[in-house]
C-alpha positions as semicolon CSV with decimal commas, in nm:
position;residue;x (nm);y (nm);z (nm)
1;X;1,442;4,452;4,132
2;X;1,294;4,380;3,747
3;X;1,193;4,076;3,611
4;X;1,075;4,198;3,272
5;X;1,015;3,875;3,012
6;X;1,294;3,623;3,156
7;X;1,341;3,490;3,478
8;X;1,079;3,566;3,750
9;X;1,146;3,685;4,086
10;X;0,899;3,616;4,392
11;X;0,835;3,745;4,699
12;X;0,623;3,688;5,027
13;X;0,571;4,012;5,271
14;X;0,596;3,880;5,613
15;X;0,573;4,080;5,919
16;X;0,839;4,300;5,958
17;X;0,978;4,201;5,614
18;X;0,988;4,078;5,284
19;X;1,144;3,763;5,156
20;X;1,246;3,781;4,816
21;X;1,398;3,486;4,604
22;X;1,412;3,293;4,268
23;X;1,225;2,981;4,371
24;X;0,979;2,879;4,603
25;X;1,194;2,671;4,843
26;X;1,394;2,991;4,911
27;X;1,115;3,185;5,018
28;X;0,984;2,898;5,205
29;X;1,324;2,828;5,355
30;X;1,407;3,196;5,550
31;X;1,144;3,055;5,829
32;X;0,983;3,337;5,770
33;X;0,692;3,223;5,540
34;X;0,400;2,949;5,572
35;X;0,400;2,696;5,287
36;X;-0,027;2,726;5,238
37;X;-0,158;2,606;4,912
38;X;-0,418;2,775;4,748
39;X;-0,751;2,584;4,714
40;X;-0,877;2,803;4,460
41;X;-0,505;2,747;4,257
42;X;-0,518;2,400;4,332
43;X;-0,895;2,385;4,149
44;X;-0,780;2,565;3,879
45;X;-0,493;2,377;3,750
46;X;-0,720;2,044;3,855
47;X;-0,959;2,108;3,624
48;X;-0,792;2,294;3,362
49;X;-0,430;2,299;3,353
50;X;-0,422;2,666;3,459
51;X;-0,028;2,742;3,580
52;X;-0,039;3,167;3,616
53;X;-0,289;3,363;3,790
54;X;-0,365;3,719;3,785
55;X;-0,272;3,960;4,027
56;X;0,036;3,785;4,036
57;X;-0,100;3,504;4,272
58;X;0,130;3,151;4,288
59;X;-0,021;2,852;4,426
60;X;0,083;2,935;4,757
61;X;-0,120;3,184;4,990
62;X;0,068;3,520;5,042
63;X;0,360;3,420;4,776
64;X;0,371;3,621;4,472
65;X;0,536;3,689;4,123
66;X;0,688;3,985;4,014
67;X;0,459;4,025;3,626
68;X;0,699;4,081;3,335
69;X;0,793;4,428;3,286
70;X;0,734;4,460;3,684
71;X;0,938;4,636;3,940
72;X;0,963;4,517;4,307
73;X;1,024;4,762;4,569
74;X;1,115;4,652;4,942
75;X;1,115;4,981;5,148
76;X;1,088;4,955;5,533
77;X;0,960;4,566;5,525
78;X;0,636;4,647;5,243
79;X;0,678;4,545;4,898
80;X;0,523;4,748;4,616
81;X;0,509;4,639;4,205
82;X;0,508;4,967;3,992
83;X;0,343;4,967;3,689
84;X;0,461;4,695;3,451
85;X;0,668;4,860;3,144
86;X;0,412;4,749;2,846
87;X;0,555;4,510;2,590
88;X;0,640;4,741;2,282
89;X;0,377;4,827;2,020
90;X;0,513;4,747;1,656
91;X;0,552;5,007;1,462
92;X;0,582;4,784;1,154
93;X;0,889;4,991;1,024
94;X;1,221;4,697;0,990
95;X;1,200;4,436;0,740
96;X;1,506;4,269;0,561
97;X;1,723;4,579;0,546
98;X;1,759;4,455;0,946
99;X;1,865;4,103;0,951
100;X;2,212;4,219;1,009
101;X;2,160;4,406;1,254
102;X;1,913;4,105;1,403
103;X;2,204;3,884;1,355
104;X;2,464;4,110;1,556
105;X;2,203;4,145;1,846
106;X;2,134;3,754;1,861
107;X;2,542;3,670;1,881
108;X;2,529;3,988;2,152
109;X;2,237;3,840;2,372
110;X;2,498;3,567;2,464
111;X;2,702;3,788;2,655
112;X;2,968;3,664;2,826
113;X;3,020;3,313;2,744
114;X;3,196;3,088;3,071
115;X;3,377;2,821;2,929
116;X;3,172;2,614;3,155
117;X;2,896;2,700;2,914
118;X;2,668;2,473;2,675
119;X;2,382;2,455;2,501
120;X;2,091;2,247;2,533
121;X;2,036;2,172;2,124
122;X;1,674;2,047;2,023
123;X;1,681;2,024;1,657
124;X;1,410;2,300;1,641
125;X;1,473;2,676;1,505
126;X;1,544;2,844;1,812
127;X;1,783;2,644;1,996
128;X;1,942;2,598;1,604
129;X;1,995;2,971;1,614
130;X;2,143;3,020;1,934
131;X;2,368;2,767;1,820
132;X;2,469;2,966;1,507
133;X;2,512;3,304;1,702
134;X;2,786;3,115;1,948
135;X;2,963;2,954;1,645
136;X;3,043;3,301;1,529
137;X;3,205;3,375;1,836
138;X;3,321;3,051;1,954
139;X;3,251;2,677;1,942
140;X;2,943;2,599;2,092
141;X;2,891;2,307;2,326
142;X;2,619;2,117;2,250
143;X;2,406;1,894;2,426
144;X;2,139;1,681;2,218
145;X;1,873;1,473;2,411
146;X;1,799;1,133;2,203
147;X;1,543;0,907;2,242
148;X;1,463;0,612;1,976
149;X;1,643;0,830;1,707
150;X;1,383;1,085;1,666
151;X;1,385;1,365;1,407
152;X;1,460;1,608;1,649
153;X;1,797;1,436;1,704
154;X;1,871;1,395;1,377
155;X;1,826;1,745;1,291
156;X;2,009;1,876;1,631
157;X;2,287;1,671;1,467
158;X;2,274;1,858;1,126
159;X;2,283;2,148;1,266
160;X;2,601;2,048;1,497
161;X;2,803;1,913;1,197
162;X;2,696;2,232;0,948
163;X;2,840;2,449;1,262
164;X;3,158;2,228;1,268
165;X;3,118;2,154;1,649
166;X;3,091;1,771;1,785
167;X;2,771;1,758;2,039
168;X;2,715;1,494;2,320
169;X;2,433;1,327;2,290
170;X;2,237;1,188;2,623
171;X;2,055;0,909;2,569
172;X;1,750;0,853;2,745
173;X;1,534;0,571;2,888
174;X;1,251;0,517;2,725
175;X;1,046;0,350;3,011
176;X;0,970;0,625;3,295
177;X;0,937;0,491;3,627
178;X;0,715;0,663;3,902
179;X;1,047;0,699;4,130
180;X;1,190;0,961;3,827
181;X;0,888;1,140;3,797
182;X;0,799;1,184;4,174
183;X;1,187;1,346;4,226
184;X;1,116;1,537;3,906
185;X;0,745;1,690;4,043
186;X;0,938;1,787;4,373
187;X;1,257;1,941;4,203
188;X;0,985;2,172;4,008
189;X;0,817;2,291;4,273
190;X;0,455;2,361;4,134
191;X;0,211;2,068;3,930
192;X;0,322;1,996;3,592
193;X;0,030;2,035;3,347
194;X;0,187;1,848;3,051
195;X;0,246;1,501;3,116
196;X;0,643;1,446;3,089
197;X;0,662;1,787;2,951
198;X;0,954;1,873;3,155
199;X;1,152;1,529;3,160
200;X;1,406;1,575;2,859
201;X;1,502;1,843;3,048
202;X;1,570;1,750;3,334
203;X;1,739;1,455;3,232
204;X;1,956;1,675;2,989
205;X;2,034;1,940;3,316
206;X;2,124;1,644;3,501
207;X;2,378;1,485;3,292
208;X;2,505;1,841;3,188
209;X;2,586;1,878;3,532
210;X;2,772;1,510;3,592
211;X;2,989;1,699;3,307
212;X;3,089;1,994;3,489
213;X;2,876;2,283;3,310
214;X;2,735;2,576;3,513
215;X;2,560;2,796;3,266
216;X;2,303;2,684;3,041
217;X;2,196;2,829;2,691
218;X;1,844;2,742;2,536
219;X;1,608;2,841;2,302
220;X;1,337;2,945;2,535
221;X;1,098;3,252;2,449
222;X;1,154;3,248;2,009
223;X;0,815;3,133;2,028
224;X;0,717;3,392;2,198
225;X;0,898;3,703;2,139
226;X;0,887;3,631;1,731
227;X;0,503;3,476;1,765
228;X;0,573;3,170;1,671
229;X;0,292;2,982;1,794
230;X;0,011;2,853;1,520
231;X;-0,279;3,007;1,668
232;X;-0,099;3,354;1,639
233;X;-0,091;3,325;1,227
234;X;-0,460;3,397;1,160
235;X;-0,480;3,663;1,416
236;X;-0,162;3,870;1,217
237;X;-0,297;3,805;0,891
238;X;-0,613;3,971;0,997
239;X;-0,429;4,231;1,140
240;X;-0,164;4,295;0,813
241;X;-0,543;4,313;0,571
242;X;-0,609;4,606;0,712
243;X;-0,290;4,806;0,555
244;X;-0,205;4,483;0,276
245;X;-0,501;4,277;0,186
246;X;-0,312;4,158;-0,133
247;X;0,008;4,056;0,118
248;X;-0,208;3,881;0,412
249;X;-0,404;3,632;0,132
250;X;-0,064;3,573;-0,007
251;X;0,063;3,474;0,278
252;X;-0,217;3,267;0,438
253;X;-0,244;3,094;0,056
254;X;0,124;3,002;0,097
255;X;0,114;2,879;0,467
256;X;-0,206;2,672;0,390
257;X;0,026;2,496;0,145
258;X;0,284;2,393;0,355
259;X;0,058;2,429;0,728
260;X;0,300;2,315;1,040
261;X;-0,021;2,062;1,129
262;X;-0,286;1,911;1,004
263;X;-0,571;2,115;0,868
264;X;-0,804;2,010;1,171
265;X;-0,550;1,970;1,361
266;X;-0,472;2,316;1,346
267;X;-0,796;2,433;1,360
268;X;-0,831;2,282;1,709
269;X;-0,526;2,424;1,857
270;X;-0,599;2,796;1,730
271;X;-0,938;2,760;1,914
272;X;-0,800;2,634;2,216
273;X;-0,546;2,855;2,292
274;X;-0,783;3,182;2,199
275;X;-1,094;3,065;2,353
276;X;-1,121;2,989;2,719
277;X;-1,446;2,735;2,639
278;X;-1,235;2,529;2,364
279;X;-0,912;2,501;2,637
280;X;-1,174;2,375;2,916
281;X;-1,335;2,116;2,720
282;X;-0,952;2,007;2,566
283;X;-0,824;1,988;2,885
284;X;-1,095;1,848;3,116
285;X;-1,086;1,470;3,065
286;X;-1,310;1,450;3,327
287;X;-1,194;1,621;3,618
288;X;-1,436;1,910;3,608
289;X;-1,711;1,623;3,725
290;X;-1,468;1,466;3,943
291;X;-1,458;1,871;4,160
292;X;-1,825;1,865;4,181
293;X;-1,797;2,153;3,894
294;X;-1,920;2,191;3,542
295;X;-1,753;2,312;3,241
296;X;-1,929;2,638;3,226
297;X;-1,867;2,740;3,605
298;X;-1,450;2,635;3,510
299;X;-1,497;2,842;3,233
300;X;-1,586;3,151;3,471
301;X;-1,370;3,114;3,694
302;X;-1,106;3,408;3,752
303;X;-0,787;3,176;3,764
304;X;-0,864;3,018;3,439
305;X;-1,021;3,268;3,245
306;X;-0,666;3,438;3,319
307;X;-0,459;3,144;3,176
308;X;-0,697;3,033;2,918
309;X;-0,810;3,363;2,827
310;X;-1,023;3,441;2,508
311;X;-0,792;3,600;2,207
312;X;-0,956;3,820;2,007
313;X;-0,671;3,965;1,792
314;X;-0,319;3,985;1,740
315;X;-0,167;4,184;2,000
316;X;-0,440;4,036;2,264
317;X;-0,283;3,684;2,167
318;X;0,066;3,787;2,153
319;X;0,041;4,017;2,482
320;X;-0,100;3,681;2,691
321;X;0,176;3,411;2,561
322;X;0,441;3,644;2,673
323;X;0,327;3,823;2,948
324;X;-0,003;3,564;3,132
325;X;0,062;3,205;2,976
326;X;0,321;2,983;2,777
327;X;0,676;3,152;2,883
328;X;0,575;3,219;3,291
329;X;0,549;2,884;3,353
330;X;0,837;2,733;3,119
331;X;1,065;2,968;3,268
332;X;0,941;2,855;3,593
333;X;1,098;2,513;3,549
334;X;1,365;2,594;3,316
335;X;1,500;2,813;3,671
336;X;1,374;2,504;3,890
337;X;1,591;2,289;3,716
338;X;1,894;2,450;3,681
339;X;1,898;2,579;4,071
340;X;1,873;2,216;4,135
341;X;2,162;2,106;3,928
342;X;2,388;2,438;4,079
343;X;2,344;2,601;3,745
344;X;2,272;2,932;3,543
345;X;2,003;2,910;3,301
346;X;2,015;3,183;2,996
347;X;1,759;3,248;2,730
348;X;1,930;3,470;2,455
349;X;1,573;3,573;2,295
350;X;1,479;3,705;2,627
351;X;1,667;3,992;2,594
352;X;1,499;4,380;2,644
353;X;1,726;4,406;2,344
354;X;1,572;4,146;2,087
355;X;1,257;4,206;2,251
356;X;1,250;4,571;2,139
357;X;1,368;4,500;1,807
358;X;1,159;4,198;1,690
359;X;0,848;4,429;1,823
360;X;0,934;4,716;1,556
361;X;0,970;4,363;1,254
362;X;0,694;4,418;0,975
363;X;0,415;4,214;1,003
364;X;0,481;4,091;0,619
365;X;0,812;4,020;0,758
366;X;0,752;3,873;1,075
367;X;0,549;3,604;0,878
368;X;0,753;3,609;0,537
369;X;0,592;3,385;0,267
370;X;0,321;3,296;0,484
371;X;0,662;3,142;0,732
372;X;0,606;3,139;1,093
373;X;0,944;3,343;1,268
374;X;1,024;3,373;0,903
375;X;1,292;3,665;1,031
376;X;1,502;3,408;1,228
377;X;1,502;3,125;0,914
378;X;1,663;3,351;0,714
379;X;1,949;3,535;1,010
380;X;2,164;3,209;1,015
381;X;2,215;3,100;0,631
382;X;2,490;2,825;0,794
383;X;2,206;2,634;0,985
384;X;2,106;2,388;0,741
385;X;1,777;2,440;0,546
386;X;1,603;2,167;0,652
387;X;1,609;2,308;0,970
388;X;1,557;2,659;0,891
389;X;1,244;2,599;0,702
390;X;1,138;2,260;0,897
391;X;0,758;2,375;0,967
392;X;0,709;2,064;1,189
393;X;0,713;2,136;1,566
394;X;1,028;2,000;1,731
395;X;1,151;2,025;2,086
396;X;1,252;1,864;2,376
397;X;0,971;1,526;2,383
398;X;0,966;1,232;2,549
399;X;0,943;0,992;2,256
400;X;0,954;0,655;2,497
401;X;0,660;0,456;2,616
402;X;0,466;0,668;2,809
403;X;0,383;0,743;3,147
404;X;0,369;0,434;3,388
405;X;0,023;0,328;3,599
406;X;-0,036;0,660;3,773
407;X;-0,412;0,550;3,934
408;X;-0,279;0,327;4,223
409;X;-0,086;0,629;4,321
410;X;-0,357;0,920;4,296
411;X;-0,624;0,678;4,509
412;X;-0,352;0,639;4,792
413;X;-0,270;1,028;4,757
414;X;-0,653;1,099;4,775
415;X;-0,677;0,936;5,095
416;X;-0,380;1,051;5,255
417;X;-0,348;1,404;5,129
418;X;-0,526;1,744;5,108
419;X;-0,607;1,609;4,730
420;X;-0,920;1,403;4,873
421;X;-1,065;1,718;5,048
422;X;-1,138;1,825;4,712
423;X;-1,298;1,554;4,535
424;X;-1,644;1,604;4,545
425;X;-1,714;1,296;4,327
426;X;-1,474;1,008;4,417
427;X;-1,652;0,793;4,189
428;X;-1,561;0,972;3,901
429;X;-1,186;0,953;3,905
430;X;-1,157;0,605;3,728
431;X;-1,296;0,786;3,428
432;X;-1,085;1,074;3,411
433;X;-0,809;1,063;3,128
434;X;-0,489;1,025;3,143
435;X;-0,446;1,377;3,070
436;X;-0,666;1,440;3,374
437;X;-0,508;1,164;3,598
438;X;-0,177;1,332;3,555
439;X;-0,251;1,674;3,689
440;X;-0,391;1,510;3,980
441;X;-0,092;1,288;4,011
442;X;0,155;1,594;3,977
443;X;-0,013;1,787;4,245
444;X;-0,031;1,540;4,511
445;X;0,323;1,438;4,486
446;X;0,371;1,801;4,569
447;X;0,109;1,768;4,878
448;X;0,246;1,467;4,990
449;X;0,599;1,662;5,014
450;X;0,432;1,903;5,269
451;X;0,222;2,212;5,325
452;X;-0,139;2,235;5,385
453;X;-0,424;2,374;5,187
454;X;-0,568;2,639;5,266
């Protein structure tokens, strides 16, 4: 059983067997298997935010993930993982002369297409380029989440009318009530570090569903598997100066033109998601005090030093988005959500095939005139180019008012869950932030729904 970059399999040995399933509740639900939270995985994402642990530890004692690349093998009621197949070294060989050939294996990744299929259409890159590889074959059906007219709708709807297909748009609330958001935290299984992070999502799935469709397209892993993040930008330009210094100033002149944030701004997030320190002290708001534990001892903690890990160059940084961090945890709920709803979720870049091939792109082509995923701006001339060469992050936000008064709800969970037992410093939890507050809030909705802590 594989579970190389996409969807993750899990699995809890059990005496005399091995339950084996996509989400938690199914492993939970063969009888066979304790629901235990982990303390230490409960202190990790408390303080930190930290979602994937090493050794392919959950947050649930004796449950485990299969890593990318991984092979599970159930022989006589014991489970073994062989060797994960390593994520493939470029060999810097494809540039342009490819982009047909990138083109026919992007339309290809869709496979089969049900005609209970759609799309779920963000007005970013990726999702725009799924889009374009169905309209070759077919006409795709969209699905735009829209709330207070955002630019990520208005682009999803370029992109839509450029590709001569007519999308729905779901509108969404923009107040959140606590009722939504404890169903959501259940439906997902595991705490939520980004506040909301999940709900256009689930509120697209859900409607989706009320209209009949079974299999769901997104954009999920371009970031990843093309190294699209900011932070990884630096990191390849040092990396392409050691065969093209001319090339790699080039490019970081032209990106510093046009950068996809602010100059500090960008800064920030490069050291935060390379440095385990900077991702502690961005992410604490307080809760580190709140445990009893400094920001030094979070810092050397296993768990987090996993997730957070520090980056020092290119294929360190790329290696840990798509194998330890970002795309475990978004698949995670991506496959929560559409198991809820009775549906198939599929993510196109996912594929061993573009996997392979985007690992063999140039790094002068990977990051074309100083472009991040400058390869998949230029594959689908039809998307419009304000889309194509939009540098802006866009995706599936919440754009409403925010989340509603979560305090009164983590003091009663503190009191009547497992959460309390590991506040050391109760006093100190009217001064965490609301980044803080949320993480807390997320995991004891998920401890009020049952289990104990181990």
């Amino acid at each position: 059983m594989t579970s190389r970059y996409g969807q993750p399999t899990i699995y809890a040995p059990f005496e005399g067997g091995v339950a084996v399933g996509r989400s938690y509740r199914e492993i939970f639900d063969t009888g066979k298997v304790r629901k235990v939270w982990r303390r230490e995985a409960l202190l990790d994402f408390l303080s930190s935010g930290t979602v994937v642990f090493p050794d392919g530890a959950t947050f649930f004692e004796g449950v485990f993930e299969v890593p990318p690349g991984g092979e599970l093998h159930v022989e006589g009621g014991d489970a073994r993982i062989s060797e994960p197949n390593p994520l493939p070294d470029p060999s810097e060989e494809l540039g342009e002369e490819i982009l047909p050939l990138f083109r026919e294996a992007l339309i290809g990744s869709l496979g089969d297409i049900p005609e209970d299929a759609g799309l779920c259409l963000s007005g970013g890159l990726d999702s725009s380029a799924i889009a374009a590889a169905w309209s070759s074959v077919g006409n795709p059906g969209c699905f735009v989440y829209s709330v207070s007219n955002t630019l990520d709708e208005k682009l999803a709807l370029e992109t839509a009318e450029a590709l001569g297909t007519d999308p729905s748009v779901v509108k969404g609330d923009q107040v959140v009530s606590l009722e939504e958001l404890e169903n959501m935290c259940r439906i997902l299984e595991i705490p939520v570090h980004i506040p909301l992070g999940p709900l256009p999502q689930f509120r697209l799935l859900s409607a989706m569903s009320r209209r009949g469709i079974k299999t769901v397209y997104s954009g999920q892993g371009g970031d990843e598997v093309l190294c699209g993040y900011p932070w990884h930008f630096p990191m390849a330009m040092d990396r392409l100066a050691v065969g093209d210094r001319e090339k790699a100033e080039l490019w970081k002149k032209a990106q510093m033109e046009s950068p996809p944030m602010g100059v500090l701004t960008l800064r920030l997030v490069r050291r935060c998601f390379t440095r385990t320190s900077s991702w502690v002290n961005l992410n604490d708001g307080g809760a580190c005090a709140v445990l009893g534990l400094s920001r030094e001892e979070v810092c050397r903690r296993r768990g987090v030093r996993f997730f957070a890990a520090d980056c020092s160059d290119w294929e360190s940084v790329r290696r840990q988005d798509l194998l330890n961090r970002t795309l475990r945890y978004l698949l995670h709920y991506d496959v929560s959500l559409a198991d809820h709803f009775g549906m198939e979720v599929r993510a196109p870049f996912l594929s061993d095939v573009i996997v392979d091939l985007v690992s063999r792109f140039r790094l002068d082509f990977l990051y074309g005139k100083g472009t991040l995923k400058y390869p998949l701006r230029t594959v689908f001339p039809e998307v419009p180019e304000k889309v194509r060469f939009n540098n802006v992050k866009t995706g599936f936000w919440h754009n409403g008012s925010g989340l509603p008064e979560l305090m009164p709800s983590v003091k009663r969970m503190l009191e009547e869950t497992s959460l309390g037992d590991l506040v050391k410093v109760p006093g100190m939890v009217d001064k965490m932030s609301p980044l803080a507050l949320w993480r807390f809030y997320s995991a004891g909705v998920l401890l009020e729904d049952g289990g104990i802590t181990a």
